[in-house]
CSV table of C-alpha atoms in Angstrom, one decimal:
chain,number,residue,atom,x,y,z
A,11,UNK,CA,98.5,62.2,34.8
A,12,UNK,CA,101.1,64.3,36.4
A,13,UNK,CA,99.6,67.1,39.4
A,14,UNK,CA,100.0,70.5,38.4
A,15,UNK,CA,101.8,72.3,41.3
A,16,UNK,CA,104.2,75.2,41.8
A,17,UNK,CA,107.7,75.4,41.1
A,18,UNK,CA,110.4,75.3,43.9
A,19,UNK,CA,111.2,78.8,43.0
A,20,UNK,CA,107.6,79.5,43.7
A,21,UNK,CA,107.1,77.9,46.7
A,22,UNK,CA,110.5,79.3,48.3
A,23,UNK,CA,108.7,83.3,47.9
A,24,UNK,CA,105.1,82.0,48.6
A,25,UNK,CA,107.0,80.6,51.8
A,26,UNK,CA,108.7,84.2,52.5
A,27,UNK,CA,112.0,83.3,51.2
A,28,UNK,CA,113.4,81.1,54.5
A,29,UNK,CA,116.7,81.5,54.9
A,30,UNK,CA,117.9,80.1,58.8
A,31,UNK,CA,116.4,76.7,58.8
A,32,UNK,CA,115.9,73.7,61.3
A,33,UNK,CA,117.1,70.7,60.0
A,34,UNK,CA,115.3,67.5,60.1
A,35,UNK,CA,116.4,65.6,62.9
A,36,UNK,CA,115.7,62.0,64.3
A,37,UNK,CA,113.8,62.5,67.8
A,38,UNK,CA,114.8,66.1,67.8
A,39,UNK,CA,112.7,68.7,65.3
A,40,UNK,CA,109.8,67.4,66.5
A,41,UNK,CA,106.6,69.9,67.4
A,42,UNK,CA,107.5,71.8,70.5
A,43,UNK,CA,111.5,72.2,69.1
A,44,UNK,CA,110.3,73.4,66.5
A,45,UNK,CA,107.7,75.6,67.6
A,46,UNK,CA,110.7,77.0,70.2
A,47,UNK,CA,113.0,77.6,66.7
A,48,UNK,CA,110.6,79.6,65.0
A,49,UNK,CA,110.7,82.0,68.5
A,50,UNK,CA,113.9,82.5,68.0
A,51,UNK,CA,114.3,83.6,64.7
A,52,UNK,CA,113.8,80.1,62.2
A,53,UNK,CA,112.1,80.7,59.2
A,54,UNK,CA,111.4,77.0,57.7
A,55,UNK,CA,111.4,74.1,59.6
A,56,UNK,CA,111.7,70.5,58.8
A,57,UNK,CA,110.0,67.3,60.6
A,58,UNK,CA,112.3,64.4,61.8
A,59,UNK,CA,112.8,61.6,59.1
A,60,UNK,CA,109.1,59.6,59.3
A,61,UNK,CA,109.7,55.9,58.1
A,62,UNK,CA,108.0,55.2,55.0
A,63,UNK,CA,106.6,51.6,55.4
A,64,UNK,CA,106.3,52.2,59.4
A,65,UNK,CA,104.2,55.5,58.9
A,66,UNK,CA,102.4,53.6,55.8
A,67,UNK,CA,101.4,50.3,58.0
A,68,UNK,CA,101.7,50.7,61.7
A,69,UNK,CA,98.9,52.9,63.6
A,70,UNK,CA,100.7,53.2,66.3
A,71,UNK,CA,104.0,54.4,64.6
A,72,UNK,CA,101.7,57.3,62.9
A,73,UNK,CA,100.6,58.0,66.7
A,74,UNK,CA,103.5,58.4,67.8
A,75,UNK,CA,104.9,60.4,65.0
A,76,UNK,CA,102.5,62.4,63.7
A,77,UNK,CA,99.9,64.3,66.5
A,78,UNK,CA,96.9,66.6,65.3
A,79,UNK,CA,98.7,69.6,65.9
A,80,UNK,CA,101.6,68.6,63.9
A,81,UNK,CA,101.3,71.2,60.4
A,82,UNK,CA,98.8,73.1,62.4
A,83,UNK,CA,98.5,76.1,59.7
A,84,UNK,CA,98.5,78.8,63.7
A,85,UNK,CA,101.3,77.2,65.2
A,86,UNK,CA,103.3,74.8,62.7
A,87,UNK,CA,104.3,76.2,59.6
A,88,UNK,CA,105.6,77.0,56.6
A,89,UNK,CA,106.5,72.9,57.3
A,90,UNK,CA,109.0,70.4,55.3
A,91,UNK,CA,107.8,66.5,56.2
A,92,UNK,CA,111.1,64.4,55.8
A,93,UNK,CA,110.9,61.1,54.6
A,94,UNK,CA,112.5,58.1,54.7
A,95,UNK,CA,112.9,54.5,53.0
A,96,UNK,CA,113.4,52.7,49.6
A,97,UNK,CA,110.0,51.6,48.2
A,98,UNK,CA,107.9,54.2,46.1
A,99,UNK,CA,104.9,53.1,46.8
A,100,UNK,CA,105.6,53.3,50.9
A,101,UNK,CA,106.8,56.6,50.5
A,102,UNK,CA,104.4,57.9,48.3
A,103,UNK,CA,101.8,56.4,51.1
A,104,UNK,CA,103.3,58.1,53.5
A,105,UNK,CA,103.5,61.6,51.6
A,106,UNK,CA,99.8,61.3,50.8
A,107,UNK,CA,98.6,61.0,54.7
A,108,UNK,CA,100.6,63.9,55.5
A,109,UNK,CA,100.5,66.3,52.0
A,110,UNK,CA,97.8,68.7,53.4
A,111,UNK,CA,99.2,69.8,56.4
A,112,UNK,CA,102.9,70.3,55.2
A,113,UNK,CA,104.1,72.6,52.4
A,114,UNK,CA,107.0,70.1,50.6
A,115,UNK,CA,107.4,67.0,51.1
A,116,UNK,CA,111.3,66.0,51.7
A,117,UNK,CA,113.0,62.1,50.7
A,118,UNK,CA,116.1,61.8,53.2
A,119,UNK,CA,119.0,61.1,51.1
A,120,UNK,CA,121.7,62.3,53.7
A,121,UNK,CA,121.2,60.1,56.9
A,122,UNK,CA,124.7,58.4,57.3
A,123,UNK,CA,123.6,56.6,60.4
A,124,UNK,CA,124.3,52.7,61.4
A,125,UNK,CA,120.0,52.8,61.0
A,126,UNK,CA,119.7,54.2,57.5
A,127,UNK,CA,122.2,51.3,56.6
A,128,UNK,CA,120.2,48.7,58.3
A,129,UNK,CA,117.5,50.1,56.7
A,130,UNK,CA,118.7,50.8,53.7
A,131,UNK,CA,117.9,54.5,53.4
A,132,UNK,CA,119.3,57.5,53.3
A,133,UNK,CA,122.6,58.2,52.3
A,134,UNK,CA,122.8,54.5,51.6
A,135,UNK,CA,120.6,54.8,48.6
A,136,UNK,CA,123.5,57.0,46.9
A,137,UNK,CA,125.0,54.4,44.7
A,138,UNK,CA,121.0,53.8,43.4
A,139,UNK,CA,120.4,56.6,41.1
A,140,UNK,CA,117.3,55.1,39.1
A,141,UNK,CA,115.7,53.8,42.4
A,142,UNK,CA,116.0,57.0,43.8
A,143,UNK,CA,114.5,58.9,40.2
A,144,UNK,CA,111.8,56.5,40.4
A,145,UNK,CA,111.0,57.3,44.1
A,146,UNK,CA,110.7,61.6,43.7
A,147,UNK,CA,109.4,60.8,40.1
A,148,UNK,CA,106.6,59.1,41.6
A,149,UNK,CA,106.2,62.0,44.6
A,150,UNK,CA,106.6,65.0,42.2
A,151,UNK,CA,103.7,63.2,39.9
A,152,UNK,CA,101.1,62.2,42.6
A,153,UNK,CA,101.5,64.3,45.4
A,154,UNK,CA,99.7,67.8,45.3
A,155,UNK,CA,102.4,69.6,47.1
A,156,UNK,CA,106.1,69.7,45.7
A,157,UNK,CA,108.6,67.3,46.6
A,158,UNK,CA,112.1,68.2,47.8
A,159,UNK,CA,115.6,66.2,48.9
A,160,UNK,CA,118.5,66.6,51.4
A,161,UNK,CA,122.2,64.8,49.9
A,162,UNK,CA,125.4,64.5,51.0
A,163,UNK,CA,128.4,64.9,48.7
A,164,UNK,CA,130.8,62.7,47.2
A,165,UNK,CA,134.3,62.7,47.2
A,166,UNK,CA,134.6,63.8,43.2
A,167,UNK,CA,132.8,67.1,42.4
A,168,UNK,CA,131.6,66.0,39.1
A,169,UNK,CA,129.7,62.7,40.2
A,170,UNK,CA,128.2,65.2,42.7
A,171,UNK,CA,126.9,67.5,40.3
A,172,UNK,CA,125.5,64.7,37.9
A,173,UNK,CA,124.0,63.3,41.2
A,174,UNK,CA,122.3,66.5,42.1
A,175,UNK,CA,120.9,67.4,38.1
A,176,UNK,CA,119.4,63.8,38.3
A,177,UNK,CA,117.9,64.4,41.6
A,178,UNK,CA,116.3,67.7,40.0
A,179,UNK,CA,115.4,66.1,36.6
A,180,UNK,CA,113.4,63.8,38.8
A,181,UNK,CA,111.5,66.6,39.9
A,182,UNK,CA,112.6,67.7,43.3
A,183,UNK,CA,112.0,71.6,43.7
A,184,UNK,CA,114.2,72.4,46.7
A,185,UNK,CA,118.0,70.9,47.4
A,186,UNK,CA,119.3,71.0,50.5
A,187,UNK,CA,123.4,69.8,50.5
A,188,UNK,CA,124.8,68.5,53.4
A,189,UNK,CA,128.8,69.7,52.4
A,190,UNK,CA,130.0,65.7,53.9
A,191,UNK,CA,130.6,62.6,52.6
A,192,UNK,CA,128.3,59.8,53.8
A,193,UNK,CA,131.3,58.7,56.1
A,194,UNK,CA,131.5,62.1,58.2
A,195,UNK,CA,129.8,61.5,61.4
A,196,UNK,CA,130.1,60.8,65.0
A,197,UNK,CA,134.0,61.2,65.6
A,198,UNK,CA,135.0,61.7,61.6
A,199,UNK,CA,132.4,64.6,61.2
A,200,UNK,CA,134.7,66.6,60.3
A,201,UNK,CA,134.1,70.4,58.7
A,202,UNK,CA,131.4,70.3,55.5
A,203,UNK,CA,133.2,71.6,52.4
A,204,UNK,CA,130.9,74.5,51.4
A,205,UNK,CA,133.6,74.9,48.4
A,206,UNK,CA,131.1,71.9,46.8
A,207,UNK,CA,128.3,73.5,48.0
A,208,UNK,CA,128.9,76.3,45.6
A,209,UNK,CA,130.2,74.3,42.7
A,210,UNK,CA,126.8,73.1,42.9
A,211,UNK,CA,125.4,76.4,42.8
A,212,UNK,CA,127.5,77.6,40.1
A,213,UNK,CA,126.6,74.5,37.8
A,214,UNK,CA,123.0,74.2,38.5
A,215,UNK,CA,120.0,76.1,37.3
A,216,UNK,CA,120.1,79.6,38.2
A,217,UNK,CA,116.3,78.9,39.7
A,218,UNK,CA,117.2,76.0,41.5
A,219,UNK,CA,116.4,76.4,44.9
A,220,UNK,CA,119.1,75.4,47.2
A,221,UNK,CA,119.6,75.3,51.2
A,222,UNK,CA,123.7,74.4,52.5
A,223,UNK,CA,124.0,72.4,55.5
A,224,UNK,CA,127.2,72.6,57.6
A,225,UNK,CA,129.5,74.6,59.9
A,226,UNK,CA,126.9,76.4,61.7
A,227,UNK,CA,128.3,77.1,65.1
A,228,UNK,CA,127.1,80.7,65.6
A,229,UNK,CA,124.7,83.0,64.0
A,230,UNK,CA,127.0,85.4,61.8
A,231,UNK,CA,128.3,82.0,60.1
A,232,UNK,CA,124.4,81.3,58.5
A,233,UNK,CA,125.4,85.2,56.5
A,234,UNK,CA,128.7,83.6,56.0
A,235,UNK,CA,127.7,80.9,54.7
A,236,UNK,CA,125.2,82.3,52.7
A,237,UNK,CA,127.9,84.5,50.8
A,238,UNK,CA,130.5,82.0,50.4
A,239,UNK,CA,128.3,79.3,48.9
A,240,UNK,CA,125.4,81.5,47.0
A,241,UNK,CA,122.6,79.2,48.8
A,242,UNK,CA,119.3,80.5,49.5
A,243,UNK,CA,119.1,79.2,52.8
A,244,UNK,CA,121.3,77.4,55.6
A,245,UNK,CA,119.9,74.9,57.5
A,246,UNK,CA,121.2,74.0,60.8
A,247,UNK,CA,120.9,71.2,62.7
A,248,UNK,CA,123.6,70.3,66.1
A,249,UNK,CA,124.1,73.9,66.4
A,250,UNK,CA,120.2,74.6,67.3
A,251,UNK,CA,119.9,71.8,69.5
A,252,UNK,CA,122.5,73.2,71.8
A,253,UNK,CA,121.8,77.1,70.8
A,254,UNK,CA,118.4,78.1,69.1
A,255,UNK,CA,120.1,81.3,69.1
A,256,UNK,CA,122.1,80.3,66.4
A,257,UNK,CA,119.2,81.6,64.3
A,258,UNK,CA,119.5,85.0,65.7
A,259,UNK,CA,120.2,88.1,63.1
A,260,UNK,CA,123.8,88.4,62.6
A,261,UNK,CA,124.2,91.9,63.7
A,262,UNK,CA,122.5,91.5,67.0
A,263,UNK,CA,125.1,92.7,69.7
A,264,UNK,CA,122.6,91.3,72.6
A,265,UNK,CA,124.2,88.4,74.4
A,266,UNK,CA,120.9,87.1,75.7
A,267,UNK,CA,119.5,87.2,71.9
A,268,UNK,CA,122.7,84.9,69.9
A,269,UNK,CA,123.3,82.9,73.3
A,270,UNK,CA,120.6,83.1,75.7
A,271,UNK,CA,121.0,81.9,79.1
A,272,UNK,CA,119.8,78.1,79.7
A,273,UNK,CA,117.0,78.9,82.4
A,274,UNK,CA,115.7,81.3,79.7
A,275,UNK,CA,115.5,78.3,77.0
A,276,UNK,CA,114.7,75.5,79.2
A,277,UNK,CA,111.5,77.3,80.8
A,278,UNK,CA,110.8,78.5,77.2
A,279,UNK,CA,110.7,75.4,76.0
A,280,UNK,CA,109.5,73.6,79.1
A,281,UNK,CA,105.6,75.6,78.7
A,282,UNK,CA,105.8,75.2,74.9
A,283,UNK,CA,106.0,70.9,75.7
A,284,UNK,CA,103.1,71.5,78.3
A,285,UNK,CA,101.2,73.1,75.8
A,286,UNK,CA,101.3,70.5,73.0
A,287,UNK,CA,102.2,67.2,74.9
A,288,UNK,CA,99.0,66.1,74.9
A,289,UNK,CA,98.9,66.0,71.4
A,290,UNK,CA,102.5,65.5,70.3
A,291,UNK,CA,103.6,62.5,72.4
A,292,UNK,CA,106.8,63.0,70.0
A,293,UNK,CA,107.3,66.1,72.1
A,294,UNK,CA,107.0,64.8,75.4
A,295,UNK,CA,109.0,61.9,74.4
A,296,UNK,CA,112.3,63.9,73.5
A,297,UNK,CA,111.9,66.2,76.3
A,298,UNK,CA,114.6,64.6,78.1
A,299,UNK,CA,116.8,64.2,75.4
A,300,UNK,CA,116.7,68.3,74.7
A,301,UNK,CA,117.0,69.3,78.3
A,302,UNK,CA,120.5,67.4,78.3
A,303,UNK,CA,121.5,69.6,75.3
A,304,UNK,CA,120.3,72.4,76.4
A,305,UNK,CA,122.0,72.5,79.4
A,306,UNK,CA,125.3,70.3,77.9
A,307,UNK,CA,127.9,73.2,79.2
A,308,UNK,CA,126.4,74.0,82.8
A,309,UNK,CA,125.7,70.3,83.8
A,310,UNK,CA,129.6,69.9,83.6
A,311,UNK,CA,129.7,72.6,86.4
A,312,UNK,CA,126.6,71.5,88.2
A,313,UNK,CA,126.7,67.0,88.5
A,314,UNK,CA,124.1,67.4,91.2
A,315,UNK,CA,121.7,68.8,88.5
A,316,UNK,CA,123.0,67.0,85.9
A,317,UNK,CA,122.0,63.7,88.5
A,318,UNK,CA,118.5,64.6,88.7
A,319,UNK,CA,118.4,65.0,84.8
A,320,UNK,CA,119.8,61.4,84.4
A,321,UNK,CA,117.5,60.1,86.9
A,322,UNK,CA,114.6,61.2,85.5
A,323,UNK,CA,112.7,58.5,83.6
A,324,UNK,CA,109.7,58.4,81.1
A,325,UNK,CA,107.0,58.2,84.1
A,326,UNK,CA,108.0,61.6,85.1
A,327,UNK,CA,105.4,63.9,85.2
A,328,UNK,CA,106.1,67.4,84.0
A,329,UNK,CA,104.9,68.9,86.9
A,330,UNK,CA,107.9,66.9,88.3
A,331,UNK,CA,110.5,67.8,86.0
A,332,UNK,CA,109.4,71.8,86.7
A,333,UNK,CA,110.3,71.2,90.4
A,334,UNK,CA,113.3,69.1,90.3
A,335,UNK,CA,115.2,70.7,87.3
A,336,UNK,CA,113.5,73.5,85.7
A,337,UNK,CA,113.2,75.5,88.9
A,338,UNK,CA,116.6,74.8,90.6
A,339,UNK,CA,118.2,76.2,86.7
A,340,UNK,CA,116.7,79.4,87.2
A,341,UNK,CA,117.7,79.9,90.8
A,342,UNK,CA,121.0,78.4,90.5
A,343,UNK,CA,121.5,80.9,86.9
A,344,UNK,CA,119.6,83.8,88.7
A,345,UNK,CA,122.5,83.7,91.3
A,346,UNK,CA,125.2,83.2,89.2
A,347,UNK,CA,124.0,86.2,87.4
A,348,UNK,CA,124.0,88.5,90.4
A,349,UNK,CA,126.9,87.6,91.7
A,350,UNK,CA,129.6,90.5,90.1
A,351,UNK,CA,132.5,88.6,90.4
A,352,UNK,CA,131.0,86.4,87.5
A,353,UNK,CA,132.1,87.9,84.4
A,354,UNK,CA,129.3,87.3,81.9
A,355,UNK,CA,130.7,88.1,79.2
A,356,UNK,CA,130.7,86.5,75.7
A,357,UNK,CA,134.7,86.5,74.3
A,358,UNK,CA,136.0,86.7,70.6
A,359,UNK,CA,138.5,84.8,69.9
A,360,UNK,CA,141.0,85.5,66.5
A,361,UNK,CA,139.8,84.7,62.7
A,362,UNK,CA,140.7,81.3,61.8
A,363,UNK,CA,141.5,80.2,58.5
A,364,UNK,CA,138.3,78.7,57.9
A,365,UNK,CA,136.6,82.0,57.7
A,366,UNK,CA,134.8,82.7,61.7
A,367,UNK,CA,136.0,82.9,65.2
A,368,UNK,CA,135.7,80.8,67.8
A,369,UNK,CA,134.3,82.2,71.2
A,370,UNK,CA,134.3,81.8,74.9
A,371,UNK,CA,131.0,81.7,76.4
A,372,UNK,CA,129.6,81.0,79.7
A,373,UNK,CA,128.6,77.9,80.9
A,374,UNK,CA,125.0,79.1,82.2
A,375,UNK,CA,124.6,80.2,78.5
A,376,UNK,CA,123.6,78.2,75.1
A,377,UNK,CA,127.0,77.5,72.8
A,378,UNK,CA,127.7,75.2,70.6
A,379,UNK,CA,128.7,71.7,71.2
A,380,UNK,CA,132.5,70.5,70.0
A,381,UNK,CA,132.5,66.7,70.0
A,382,UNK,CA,135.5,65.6,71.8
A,383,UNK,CA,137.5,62.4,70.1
A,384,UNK,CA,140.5,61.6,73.1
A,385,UNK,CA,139.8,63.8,74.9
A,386,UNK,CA,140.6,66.9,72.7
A,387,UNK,CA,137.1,68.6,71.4
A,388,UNK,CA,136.8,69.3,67.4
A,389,UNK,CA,137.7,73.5,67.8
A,390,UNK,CA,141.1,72.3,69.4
A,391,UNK,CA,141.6,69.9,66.5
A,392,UNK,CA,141.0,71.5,64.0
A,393,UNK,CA,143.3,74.2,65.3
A,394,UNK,CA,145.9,71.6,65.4
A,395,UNK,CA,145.6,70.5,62.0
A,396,UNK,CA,145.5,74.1,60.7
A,397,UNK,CA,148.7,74.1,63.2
A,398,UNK,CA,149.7,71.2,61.5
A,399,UNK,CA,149.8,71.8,57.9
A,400,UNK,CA,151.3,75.1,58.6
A,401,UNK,CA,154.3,73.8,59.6
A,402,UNK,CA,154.3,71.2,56.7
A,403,UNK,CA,154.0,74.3,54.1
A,404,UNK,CA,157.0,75.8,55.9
A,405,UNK,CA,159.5,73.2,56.9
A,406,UNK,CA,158.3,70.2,55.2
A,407,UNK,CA,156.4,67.2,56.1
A,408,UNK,CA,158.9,64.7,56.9
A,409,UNK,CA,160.8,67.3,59.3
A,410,UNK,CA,157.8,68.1,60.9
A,411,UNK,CA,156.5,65.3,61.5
A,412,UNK,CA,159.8,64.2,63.1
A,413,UNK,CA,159.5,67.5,65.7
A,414,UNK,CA,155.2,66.4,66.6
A,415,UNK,CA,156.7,62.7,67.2
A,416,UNK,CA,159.9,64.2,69.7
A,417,UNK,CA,157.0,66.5,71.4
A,418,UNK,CA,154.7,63.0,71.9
A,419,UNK,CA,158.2,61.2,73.4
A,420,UNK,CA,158.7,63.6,75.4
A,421,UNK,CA,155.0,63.8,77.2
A,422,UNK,CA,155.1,60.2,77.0
């Protein structure tokens, strides 16, 4: 017999309506990151992906994973639990341990990773509709919270839309689109197509309940995003590693709100870890791992600090890592900050054709991170495309191309 429980469109305004959400993120939404989100302006946040069977059969994997402060109704929610894996019966074992300290359960459909292939999980479960049916059938009818999922796209629109009604008709409340196809990662990433995003939205259920995932770089684009696609909510996941600003309100004109400075963040976050270590050893685990993020742009400025980061292994205490990095930040910041030939100033650039700006930002501030594939990072590609097919449109393709390949001899 099937559990009575709310509707997604229930839970979404008994959860306040979240719109600016953490994505769930291997090793990085754990506790104290999200914990530090919600501080800066998050309004739903998601777990990383737990694995089913491990969670299901492995003390020490639940340990490690899941602390007692984790869902804490004070400090931890509203909360999404992500899961991962291809037997129901693991995953709804999983969901069960977890289902009263959470609010939704998720099932991780998205993860493109070499591990979700090994595994078999994630995005990789996209060609097996009925597995995956039987999978949030069983959640949505044995779990007493609701169950919810996280996609990626495919390359036709229809099969995309038939996927996402089956996905519903299974009985997941919330839908969360990742605007990629499962081959978009690492170098091909690549910009989301939001244009799916709201194809989706326009052929779905008017009550569906449905997050976009994609593009975030800086705050305004979340309201952007939000317009162009007709979501409910935008969920963010690279861009608040390297900027929990990103979740700042769109209007805010204060530098040190949309991209606060990294001494600011890393001591913020630093007394949240000390707080909750003890019982998140997740969160003391991926300490390192955030610290690198959070300081990406001024450790390319700063390689002595950047040493000291690197050298820093799992045996550190955090007593250490407050003396040998957190503490040199702020004095090194603190100076750069009250020296007045430092211009500290945050820089518009033009509108580009994909609907935002790009912007200049300090180095001892939070930004976004633009992967860099030869050398040349993704805002400078995707300018050259746009570069690219202008010229196409105008002179042709084959002349064109012809003038790029002269350009190349000639640096060559």
């Amino acid at each position: 017999m099937a559990v009575t429980k709310i509707t997604g469109r229930e839970l979404f305004n008994k959860l306040g309506q979240p719109s600016k959400i953490l994505a769930p993120m291997v090793d990085h939404s754990e506790l104290a990151w999200r914990i530090l989100s919600r501080q800066h302006g998050c309004t739903l946040t998601y777990t990383p992906m737990l694995h089913a069977r491990l969670f299901a059969t492995s003390d020490k994997y639940r340990r490690d994973m899941w602390g007692s402060l984790d869902g804490d109704s004070k400090i931890d929610r509203p909360l999404v639990v992500q899961i991962c894996g291809n037997d129901p019966e693991y995953v709804l074992q999983t969901a069960l341990l977890v289902q009263d300290k959470c609010d939704a359960v998720d099932l991780n459909l998205g993860c493109p990773q070499g591990i979700a292939k090994k595994g078999h999980y994630g995005s990789f479960l996209m060609e097996e509709w009925d597995l995956i049916h039987k999978i949030i059938r069983t959640l949505h009818d044995k779990l007493e919270v609701p169950v919810t999922a996280k996609i990626r796209v495919f390359p036709e629109r229809q099969k995309t839309l038939d996927y996402a009604k089956m996905i519903l008709d299974a009985g997941a409340q919330f839908l969360t689109v990742h605007g990629r196809l499962r081959e978009q990662k690492g170098q091909k990433t690549g910009l989301a197509d939001w244009s799916i995003i709201k194809f989706l939205r326009d052929n779905l259920p008017s009550d569906t309940v449905m997050f976009a995932n994609g593009n975030i770089l800086y705050p305004e684009d979340i309201t952007r995003c939000l317009k162009e696609t007709g979501c409910d909510g935008v969920m963010s996941a690279e861009g608040n590693l390297y900027n929990p600003g990103v979740f700042a309100a769109e209007d805010s004109l204060d530098k040190d709100v949309s991209f606060p400075r990294v001494d600011v963040i890393l001591r913020e976050y630093y007394e949240i870890v000390k707080k909750v270590a003890a019982e998140s050893p997740a969160s003391r685990k991926t300490m390192k791992s955030h610290i690198f993020k959070i300081l990406r742009p001024f450790l390319s400025n700063h390689t002595d600090i950047r040493s000291v980061v690197a050298s820093m292994g799992g045996k550190a205490t955090l007593e250490e890592w407050d003396e040998k990095v957190i503490k040199p930040v702020e004095e090194i910041v603190n100076q750069l900050c009250s020296d007045g030939e430092k211009k500290d100033d945050v820089e518009v650039g033009p509108l580009e054709s994909w609907g935002g700006s790009y912007k200049t930002v300090p180095y001892w501030r939070c930004q976004p991170y633009f992967r860099a594939v030869n050398g040349v990072t993704g805002d400078k590609r995707q300018q050259q495309k746009e570069e690219e097919e202008t010229e196409d449109a105008v002179e042709g393709p084959n002349e064109s191309a012809t003038k790029r390949r002269k350009i190349v001899d000639a640096l060559s």
